[in-house]
mmCIF file of C-alpha atoms (C1' of nucleotides) in Angstrom:
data_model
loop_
_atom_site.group_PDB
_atom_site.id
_atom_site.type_symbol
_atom_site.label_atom_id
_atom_site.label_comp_id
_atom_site.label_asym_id
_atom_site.label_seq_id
_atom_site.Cartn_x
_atom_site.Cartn_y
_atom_site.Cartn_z
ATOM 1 C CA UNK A 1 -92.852 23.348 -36.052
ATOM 2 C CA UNK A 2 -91.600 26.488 -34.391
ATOM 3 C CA UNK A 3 -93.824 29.063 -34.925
ATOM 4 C CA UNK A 4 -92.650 32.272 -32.742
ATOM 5 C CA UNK A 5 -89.233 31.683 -31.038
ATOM 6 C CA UNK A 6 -88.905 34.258 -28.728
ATOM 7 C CA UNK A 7 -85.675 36.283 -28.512
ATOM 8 C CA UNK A 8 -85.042 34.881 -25.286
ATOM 9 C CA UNK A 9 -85.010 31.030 -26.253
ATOM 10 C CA UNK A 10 -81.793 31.077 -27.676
ATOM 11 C CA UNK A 11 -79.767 32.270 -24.430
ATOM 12 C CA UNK A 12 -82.011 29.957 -22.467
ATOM 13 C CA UNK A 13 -81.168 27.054 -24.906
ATOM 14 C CA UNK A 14 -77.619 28.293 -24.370
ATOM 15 C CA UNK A 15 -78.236 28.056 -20.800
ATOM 16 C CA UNK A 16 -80.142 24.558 -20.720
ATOM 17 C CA UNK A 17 -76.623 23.124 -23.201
ATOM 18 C CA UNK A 18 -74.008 24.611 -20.612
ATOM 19 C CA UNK A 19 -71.867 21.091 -20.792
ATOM 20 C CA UNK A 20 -71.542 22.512 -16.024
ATOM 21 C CA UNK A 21 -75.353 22.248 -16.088
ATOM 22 C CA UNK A 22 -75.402 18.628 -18.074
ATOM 23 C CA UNK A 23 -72.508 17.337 -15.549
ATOM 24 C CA UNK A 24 -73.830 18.140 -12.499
ATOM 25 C CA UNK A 25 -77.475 17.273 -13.242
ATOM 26 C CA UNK A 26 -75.247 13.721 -14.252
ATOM 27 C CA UNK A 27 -74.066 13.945 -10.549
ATOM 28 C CA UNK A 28 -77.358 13.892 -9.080
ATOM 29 C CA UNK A 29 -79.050 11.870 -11.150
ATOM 30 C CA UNK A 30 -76.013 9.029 -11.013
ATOM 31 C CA UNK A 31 -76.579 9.355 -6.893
ATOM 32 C CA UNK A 32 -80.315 9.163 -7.030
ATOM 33 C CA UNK A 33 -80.764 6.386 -9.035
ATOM 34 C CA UNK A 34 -77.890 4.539 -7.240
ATOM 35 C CA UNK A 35 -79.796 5.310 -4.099
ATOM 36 C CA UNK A 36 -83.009 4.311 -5.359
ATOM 37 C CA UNK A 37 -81.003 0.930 -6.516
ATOM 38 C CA UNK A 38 -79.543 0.090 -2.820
ATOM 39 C CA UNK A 39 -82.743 1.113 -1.275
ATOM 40 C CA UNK A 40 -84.983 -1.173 -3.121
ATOM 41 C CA UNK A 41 -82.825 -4.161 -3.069
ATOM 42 C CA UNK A 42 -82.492 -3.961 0.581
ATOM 43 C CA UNK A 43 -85.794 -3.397 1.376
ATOM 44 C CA UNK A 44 -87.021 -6.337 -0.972
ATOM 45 C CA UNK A 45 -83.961 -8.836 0.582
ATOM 46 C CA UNK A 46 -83.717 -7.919 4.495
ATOM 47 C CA UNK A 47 -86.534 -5.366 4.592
ATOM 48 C CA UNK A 48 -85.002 -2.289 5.475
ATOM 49 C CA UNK A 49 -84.626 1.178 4.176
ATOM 50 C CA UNK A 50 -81.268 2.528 3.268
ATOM 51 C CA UNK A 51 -81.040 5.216 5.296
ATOM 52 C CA UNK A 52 -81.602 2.533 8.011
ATOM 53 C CA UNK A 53 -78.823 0.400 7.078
ATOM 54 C CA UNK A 54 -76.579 3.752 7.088
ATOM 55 C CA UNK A 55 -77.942 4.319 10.581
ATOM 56 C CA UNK A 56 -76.525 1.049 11.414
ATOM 57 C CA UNK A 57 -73.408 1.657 9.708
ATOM 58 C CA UNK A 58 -72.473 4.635 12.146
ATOM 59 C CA UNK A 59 -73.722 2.717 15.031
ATOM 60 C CA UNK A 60 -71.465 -0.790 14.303
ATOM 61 C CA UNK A 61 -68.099 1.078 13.101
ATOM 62 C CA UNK A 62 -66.579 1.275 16.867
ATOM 63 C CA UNK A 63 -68.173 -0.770 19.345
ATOM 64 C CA UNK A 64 -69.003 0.156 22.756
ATOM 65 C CA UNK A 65 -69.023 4.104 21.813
ATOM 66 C CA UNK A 66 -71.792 5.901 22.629
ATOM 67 C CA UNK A 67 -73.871 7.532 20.102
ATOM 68 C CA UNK A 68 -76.560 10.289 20.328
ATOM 69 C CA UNK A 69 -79.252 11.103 17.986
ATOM 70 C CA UNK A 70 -77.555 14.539 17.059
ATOM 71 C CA UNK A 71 -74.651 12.949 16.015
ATOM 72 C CA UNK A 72 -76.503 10.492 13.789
ATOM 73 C CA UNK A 73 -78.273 13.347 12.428
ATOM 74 C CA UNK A 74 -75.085 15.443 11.747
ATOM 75 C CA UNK A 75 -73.446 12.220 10.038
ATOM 76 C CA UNK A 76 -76.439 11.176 7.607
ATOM 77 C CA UNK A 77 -77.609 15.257 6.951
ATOM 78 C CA UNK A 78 -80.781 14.662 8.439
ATOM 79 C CA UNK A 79 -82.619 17.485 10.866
ATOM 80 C CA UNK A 80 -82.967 16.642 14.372
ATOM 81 C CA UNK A 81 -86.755 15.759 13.625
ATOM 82 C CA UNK A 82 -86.493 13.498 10.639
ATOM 83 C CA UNK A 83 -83.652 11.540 13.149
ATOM 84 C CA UNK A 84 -86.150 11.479 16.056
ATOM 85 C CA UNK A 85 -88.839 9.701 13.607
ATOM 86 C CA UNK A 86 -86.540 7.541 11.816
ATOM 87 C CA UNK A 87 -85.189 6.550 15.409
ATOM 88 C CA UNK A 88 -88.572 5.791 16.040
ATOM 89 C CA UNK A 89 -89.109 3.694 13.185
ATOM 90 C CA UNK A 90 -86.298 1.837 14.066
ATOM 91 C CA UNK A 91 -86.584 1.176 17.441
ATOM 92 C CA UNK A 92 -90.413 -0.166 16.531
ATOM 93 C CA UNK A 93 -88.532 -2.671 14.424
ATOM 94 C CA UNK A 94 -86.700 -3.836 16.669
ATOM 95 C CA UNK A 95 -83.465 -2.610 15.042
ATOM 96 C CA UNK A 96 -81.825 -0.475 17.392
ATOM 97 C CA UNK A 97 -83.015 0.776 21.010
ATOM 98 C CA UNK A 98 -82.708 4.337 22.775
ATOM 99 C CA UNK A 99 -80.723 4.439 26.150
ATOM 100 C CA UNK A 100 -80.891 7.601 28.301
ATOM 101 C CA UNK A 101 -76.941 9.270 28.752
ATOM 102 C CA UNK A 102 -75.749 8.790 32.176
ATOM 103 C CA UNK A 103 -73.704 12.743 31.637
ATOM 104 C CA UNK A 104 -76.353 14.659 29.808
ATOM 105 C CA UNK A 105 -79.929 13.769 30.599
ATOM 106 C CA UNK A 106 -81.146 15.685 27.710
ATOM 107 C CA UNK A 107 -79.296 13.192 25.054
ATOM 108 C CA UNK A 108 -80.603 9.916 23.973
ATOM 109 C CA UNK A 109 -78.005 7.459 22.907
ATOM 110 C CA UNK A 110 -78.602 5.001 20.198
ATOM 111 C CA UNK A 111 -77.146 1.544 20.375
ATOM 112 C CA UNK A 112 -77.975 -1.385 17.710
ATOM 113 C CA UNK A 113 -79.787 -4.297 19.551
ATOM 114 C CA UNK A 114 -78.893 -7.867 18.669
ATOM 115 C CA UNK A 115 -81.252 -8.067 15.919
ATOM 116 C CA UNK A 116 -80.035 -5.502 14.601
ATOM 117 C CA UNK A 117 -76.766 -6.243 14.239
ATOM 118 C CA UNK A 118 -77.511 -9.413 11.983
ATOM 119 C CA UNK A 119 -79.968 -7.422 10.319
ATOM 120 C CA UNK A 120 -76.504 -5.124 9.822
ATOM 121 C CA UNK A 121 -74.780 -7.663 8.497
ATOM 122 C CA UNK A 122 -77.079 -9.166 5.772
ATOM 123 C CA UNK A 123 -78.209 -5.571 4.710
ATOM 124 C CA UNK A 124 -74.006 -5.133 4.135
ATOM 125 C CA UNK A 125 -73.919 -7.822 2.283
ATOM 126 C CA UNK A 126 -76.582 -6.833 -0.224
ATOM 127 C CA UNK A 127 -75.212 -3.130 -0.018
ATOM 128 C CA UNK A 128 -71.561 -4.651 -0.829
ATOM 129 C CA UNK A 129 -73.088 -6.489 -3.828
ATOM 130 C CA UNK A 130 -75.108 -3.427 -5.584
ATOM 131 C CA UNK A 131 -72.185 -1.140 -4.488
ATOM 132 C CA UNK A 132 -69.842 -3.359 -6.204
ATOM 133 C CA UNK A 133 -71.872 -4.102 -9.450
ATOM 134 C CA UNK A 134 -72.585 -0.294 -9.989
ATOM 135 C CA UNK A 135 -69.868 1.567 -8.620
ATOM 136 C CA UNK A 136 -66.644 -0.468 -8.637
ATOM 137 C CA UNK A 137 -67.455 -2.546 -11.682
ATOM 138 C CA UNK A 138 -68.019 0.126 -14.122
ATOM 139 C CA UNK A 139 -65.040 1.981 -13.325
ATOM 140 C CA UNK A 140 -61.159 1.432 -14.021
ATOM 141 C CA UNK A 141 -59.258 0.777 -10.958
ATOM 142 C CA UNK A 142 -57.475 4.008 -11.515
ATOM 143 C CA UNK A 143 -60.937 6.033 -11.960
ATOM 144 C CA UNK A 144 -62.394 4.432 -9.348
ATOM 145 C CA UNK A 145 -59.350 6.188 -6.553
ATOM 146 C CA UNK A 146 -59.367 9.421 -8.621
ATOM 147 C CA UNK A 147 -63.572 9.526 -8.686
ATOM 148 C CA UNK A 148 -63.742 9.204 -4.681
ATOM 149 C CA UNK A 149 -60.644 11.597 -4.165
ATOM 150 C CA UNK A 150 -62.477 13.819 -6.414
ATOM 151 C CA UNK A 151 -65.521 13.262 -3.844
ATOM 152 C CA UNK A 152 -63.770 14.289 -1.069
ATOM 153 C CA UNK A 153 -62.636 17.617 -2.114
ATOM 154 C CA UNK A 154 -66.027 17.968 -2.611
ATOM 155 C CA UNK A 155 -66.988 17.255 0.399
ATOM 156 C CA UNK A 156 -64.265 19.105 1.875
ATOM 157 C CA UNK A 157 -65.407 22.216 0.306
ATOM 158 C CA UNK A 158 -68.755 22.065 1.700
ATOM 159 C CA UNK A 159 -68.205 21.700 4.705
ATOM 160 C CA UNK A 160 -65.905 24.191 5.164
ATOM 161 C CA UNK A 161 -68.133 27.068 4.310
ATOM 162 C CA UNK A 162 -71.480 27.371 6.099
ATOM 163 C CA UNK A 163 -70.352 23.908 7.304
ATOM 164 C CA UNK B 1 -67.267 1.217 28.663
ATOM 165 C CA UNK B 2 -67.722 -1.868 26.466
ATOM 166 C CA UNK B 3 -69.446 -4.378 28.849
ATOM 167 C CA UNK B 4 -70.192 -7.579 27.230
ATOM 168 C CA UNK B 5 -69.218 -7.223 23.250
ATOM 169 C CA UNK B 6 -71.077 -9.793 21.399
ATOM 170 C CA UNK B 7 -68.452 -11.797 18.898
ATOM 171 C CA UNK B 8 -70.511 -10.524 16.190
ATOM 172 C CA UNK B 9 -69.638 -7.248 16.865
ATOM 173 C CA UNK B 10 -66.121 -7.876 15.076
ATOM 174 C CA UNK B 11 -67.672 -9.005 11.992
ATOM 175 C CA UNK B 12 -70.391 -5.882 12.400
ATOM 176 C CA UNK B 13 -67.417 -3.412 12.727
ATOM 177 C CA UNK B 14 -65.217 -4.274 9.875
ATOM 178 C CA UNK B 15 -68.297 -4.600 7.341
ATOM 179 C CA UNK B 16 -69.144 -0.883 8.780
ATOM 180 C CA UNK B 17 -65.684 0.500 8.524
ATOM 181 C CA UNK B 18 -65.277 -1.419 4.913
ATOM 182 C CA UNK B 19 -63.264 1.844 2.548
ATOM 183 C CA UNK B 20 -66.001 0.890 -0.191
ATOM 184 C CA UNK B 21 -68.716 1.436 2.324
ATOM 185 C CA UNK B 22 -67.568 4.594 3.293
ATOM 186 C CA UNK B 23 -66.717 5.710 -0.336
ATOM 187 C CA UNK B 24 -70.262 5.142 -1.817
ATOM 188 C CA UNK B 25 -71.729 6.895 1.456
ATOM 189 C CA UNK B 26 -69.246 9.557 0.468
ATOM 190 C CA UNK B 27 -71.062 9.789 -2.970
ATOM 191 C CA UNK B 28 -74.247 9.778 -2.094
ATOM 192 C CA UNK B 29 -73.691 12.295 0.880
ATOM 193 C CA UNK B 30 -71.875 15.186 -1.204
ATOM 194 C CA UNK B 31 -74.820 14.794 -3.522
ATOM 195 C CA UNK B 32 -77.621 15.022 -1.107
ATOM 196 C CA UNK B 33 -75.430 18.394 0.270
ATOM 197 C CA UNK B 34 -74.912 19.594 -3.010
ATOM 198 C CA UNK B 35 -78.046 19.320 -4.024
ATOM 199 C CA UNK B 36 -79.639 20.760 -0.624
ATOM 200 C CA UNK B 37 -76.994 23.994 -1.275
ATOM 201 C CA UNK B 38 -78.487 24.534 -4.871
ATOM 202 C CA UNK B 39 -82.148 23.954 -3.324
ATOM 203 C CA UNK B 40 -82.182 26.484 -0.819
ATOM 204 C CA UNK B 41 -79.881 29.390 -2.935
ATOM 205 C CA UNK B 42 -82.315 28.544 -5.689
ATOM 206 C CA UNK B 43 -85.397 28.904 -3.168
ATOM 207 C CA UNK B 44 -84.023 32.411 -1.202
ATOM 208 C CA UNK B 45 -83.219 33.615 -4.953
ATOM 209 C CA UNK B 46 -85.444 33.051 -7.554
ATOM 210 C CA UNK B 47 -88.627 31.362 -5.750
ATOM 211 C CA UNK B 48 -87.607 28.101 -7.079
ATOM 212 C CA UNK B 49 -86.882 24.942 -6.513
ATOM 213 C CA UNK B 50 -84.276 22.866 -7.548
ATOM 214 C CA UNK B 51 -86.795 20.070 -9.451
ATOM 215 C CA UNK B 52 -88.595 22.964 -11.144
ATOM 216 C CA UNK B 53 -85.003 23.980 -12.547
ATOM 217 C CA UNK B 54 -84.355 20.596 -13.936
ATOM 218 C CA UNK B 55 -87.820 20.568 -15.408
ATOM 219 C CA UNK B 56 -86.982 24.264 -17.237
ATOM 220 C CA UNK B 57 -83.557 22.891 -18.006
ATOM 221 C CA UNK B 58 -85.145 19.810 -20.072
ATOM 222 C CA UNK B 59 -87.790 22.297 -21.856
ATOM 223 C CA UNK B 60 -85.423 25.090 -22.986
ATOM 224 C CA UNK B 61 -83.094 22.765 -24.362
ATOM 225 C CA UNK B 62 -83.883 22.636 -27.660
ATOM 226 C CA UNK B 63 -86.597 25.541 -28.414
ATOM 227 C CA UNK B 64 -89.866 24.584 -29.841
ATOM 228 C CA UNK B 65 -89.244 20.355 -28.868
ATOM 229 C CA UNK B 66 -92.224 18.457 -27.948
ATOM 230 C CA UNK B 67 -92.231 17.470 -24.315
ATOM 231 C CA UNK B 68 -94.538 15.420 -22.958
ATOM 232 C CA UNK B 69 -94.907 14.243 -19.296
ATOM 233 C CA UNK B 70 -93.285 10.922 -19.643
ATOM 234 C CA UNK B 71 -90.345 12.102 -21.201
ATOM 235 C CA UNK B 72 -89.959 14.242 -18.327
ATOM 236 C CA UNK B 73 -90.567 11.867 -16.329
ATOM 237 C CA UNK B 74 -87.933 9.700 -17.380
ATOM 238 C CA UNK B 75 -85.181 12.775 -17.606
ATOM 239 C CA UNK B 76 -85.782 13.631 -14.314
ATOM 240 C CA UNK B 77 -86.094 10.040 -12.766
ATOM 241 C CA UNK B 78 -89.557 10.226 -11.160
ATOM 242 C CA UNK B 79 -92.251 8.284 -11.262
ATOM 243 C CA UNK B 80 -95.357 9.682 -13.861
ATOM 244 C CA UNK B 81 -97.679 10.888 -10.539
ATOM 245 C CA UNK B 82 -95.011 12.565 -9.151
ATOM 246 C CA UNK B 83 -94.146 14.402 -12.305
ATOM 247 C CA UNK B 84 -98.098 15.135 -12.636
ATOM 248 C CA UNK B 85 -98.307 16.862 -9.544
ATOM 249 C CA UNK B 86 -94.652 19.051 -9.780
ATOM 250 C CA UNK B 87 -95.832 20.394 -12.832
ATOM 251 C CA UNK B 88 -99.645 21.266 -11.326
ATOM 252 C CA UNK B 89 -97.144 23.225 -9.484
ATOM 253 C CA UNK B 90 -95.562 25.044 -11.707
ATOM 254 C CA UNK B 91 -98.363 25.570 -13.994
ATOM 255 C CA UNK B 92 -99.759 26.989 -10.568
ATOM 256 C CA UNK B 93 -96.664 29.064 -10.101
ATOM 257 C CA UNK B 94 -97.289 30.839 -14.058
ATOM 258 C CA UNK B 95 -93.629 28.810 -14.816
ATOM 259 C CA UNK B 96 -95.031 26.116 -16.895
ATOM 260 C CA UNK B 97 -98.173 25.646 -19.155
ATOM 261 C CA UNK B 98 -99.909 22.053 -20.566
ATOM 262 C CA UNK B 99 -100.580 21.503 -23.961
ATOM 263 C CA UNK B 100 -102.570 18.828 -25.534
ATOM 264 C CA UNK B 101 -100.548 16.623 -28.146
ATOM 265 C CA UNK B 102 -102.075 17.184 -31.179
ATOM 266 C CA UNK B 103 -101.051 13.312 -32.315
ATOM 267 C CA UNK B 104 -102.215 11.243 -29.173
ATOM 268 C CA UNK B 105 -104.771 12.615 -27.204
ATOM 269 C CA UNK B 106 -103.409 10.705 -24.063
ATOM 270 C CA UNK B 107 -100.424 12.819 -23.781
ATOM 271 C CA UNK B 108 -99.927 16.211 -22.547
ATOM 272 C CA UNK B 109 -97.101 18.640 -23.553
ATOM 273 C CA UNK B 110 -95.459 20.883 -21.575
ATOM 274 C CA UNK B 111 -93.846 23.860 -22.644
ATOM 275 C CA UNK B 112 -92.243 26.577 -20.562
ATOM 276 C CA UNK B 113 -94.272 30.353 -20.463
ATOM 277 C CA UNK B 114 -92.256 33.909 -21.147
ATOM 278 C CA UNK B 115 -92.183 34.093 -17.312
ATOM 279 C CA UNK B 116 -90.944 30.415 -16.801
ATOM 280 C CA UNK B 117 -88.400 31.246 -19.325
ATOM 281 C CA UNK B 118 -87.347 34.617 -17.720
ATOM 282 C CA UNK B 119 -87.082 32.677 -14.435
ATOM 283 C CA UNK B 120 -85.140 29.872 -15.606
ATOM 284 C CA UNK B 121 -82.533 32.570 -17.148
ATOM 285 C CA UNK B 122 -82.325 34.235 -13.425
ATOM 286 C CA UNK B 123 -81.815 30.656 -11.853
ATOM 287 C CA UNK B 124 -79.116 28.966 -14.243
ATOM 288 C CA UNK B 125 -77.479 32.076 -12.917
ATOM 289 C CA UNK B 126 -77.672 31.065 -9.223
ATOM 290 C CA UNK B 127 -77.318 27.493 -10.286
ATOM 291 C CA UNK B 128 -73.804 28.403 -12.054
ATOM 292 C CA UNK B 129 -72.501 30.000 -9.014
ATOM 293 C CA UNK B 130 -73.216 27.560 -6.984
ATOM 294 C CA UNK B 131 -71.669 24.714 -9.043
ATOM 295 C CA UNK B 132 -68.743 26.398 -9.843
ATOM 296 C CA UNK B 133 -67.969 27.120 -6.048
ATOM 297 C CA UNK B 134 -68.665 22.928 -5.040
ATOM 298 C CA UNK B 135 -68.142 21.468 -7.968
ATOM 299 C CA UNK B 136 -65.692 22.996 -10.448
ATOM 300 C CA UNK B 137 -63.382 25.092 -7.980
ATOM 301 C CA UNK B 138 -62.637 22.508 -5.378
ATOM 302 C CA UNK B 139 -61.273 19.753 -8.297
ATOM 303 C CA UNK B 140 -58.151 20.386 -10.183
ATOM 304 C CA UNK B 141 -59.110 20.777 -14.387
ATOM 305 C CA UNK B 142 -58.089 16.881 -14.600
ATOM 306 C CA UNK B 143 -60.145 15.792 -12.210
ATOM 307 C CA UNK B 144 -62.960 17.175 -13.375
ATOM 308 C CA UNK B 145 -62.961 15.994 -16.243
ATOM 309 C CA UNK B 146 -62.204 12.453 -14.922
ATOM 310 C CA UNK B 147 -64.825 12.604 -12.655
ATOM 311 C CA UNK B 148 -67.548 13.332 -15.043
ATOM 312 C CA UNK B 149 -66.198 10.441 -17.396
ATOM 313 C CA UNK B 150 -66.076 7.907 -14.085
ATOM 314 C CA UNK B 151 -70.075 9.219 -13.765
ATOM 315 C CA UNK B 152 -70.672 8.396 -16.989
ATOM 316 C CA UNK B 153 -69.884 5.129 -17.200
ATOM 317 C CA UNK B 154 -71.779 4.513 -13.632
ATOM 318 C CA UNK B 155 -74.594 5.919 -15.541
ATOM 319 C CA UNK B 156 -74.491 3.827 -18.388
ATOM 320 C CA UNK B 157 -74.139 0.933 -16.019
ATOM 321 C CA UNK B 158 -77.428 1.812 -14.138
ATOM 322 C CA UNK B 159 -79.393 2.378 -17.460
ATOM 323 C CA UNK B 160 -78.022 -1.267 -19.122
ATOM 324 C CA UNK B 161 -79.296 -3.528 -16.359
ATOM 325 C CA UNK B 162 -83.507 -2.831 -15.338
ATOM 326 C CA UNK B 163 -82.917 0.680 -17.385
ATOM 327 C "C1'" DT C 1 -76.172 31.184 43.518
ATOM 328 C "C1'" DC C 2 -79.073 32.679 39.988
ATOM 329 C "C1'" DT C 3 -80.134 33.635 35.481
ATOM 330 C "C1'" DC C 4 -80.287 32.905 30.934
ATOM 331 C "C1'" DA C 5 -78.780 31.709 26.252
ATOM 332 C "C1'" DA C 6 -77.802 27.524 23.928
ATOM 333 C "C1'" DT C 7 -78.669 22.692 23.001
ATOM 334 C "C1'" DT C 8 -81.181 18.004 22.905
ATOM 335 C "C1'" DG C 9 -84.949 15.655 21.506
ATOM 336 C "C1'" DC C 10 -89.967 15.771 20.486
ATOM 337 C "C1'" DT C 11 -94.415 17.218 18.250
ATOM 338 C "C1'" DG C 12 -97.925 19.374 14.872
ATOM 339 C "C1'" DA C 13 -98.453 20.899 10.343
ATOM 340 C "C1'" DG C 14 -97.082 20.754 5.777
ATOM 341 C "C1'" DC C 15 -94.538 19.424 1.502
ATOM 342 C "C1'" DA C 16 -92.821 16.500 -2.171
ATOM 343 C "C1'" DG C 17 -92.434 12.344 -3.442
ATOM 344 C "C1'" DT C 18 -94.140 7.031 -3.837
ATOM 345 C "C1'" DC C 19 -97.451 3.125 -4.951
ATOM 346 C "C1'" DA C 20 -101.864 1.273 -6.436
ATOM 347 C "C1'" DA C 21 -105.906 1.819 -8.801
ATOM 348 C "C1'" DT C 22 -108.659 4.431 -12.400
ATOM 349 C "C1'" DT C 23 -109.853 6.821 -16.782
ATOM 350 C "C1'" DG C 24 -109.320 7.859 -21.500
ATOM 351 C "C1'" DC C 25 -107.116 6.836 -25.509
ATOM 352 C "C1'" DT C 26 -104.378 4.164 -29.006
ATOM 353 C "C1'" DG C 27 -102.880 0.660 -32.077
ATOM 354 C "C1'" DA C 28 -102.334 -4.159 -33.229
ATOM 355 C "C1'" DC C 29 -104.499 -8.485 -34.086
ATOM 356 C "C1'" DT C 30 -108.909 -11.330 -35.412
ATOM 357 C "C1'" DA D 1 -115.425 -3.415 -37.569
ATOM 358 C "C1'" DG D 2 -114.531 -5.010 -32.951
ATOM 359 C "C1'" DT D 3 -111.826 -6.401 -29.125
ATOM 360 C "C1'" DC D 4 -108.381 -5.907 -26.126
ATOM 361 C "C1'" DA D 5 -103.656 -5.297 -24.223
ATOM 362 C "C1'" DG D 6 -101.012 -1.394 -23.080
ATOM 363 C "C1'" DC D 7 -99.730 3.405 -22.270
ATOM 364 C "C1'" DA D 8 -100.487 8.597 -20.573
ATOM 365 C "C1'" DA D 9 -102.032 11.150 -17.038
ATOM 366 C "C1'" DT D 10 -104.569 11.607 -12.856
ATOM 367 C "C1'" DT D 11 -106.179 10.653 -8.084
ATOM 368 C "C1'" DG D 12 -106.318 8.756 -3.094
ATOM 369 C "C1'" DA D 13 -103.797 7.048 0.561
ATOM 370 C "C1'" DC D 14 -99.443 6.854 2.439
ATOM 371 C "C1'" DT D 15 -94.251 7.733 3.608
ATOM 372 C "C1'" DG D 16 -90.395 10.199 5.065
ATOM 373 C "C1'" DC D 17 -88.709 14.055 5.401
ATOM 374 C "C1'" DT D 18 -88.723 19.501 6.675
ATOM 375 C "C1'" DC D 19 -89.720 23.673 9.407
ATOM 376 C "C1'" DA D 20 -91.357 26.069 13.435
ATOM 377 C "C1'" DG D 21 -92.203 25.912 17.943
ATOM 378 C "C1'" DC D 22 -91.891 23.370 22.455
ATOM 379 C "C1'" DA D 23 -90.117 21.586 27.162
ATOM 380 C "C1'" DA D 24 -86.297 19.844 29.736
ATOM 381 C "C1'" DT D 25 -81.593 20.273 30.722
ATOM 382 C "C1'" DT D 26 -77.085 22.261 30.672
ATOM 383 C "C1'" DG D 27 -73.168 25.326 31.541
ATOM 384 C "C1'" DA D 28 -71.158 29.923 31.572
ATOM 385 C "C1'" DG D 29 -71.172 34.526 33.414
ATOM 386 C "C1'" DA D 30 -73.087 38.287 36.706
#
DNA sequence: TCTCAATTGCTGAGCAGTCAATTGCTGACT
DNA sequence: AGTCAGCAATTGACTGCTCAGCAATTGAGA
C-alpha cells in the first residue's frame, strides 16, 4: 500500500494538515464557488456575466458622477486591459456606453445606458436572491456582522501594504 | 452635472449601494487579492503557481493515498479538462507524475515526484508567510476562529443544494 | 515655453480556464 | 455472453483575463 515513504513525506504531510493551510484554501474555495454560483445564475436569468453586473454596480451607486475606466479597474482588481475589453464587451451589448471627458482627453468615462440600467436592476435582484440563500442564510445574525468585519480588516491590510 | 436623471435611477442607486451588496463584493474581492498576493509570491519564489500548490497540498496529505484526476478535480473545484491540462503542466514542470490505476483502467493517478515534494516543502513556506501576514495577523484570535466557522457553514450550504 | 516623466486607454500575444464532443473502459441488467 | 448507459480522461474551439509594449495627452519643473 505504501511501499517506500520517503523521509520527506511526513513533514510534507505535516505541511499539507497545517489546520492555516486547510482554512484559507476554505476561503478561496467558499469565494470561488460562490462566484461561480452568482455568475451562472445571472447569466442563465438576465444574461450577463458577474463581473458585468459589478461593473454596473459601481456605475449606478451615485448618479450623475463621472466614472473612468481606471477607476472601474482599480475598484473590481482588474488591469487596465482586461477593463478596456470587458468595456468593450459591454458597450457591444448595449449595457453601458463610453463618453470622452470634457477635462482629460485621454480618459474615457463610462456611464450605464438605459438598458442597462434595467438590465441592473433584474441582475440585482437575482444577485440579492443567491447572495441571500448562500451567504446570509447560512449564517447567524451575529456571524454574519462579525464574518464581514472580519473581511474588512482583511481588506484593510492589503491594501495598506503594496496597496 | 446630473442633466436629466431617469426615475429609475433611484431604484438603480439604492439596489447598488444595498450593505449586502457591498458585503458579498467585499468577500469575493479580498479573496481574488488574497489569492493574487499568494500567486505572484508563490510565482517570484518557488516557480509556482498557486493551483499547482493546491494540487501538491491535496497529494501530500496523506502519503501513499490514491489520487486520481477526478478527485482532484472535485477538491480543487475545476472542471475534469481543466484539471487534465494543469497537471500536463506539472508533469511538464518534473512536479507531478501519472500513474495508471491498477483497478480501473479509465482512471489515472497522480502522485507527487521527490522534486514536486521538495518544491511543495519550499512553497507551504511562502504560502505560510503570506497567510499569516493577510489572514491571521490582521484578525483578532476570536475572529479568526469565527470567521473560519461562518465559512464553514457557507460551505456546507453551497455543497447541500446542486453539490 | 519646452521638455519629459507619468498616466490613460488600446492592442498583440499568450495563459489558464470553460464547454462540447470523443475515446476507452466499466459494471449492471437481459 | 452481450448490450448499453455512464464515467474517466482527453482534445478542439473558445473566453476572459494578463503582461508587455504602444500612442496620445497631461502637468510639473528647467
Amino acid at each position: 500500500m505504501n511501499p517506500t515513504p520517503h523521509p520527506s513525506d511526513e513533514a510534507a504531510a505535516r505541511a499539507a494538515n497545517s489546520p492555516l493551510v486547510r482554512d484559507f484554501g476554505l476561503l478561496i474555495k467558499s469565494a470561488i464557488r460562490l462566484e461561480q454560483r452568482i455568475d451562472s445564475a445571472l447569466r442563465q436569468e438576465c444574461g450577463i456575466s458577474h463581473t458585468m453586473l459589478e461593473v454596473l454596480i459601481r456605475l449606478c451607486r451615485r448618479p450623475g458622477e463621472e466614472v473612468s475606466q481606471r477607476q472601474l479597474a482599480d475598484d473590481l482588481t482588474l488591469t487596465s486591459s482586461g477593463t478596456t475589453r470587458l468595456i468593450d464587451r459591454m458597450e457591444d451589448a448595449g449595457l453601458v456606453r463610453r463618453v470622452p471627458s470634457a477635462e482629460d482627453r485621454r480618459v474615457a468615462l463610462v456611464e450605464p445606458t438605459p438598458e442597462g440600467r434595467t438590465a441592473f436592476l433584474r441582475a440585482a435582484a437575482v444577485h440579492a436572491q443567491v447572495v441571500d440563500r448562500y451567504f446570509v442564510k447560512p449564517l447567524a445574525a451575529d456571524d454574519y456582522t462579525q464574518l464581514t468585519g472580519a473581511l474588512g480588516e482583511i481588506d484593510k491590510a492589503l491594501r495598506e501594504d503594496t496597496g
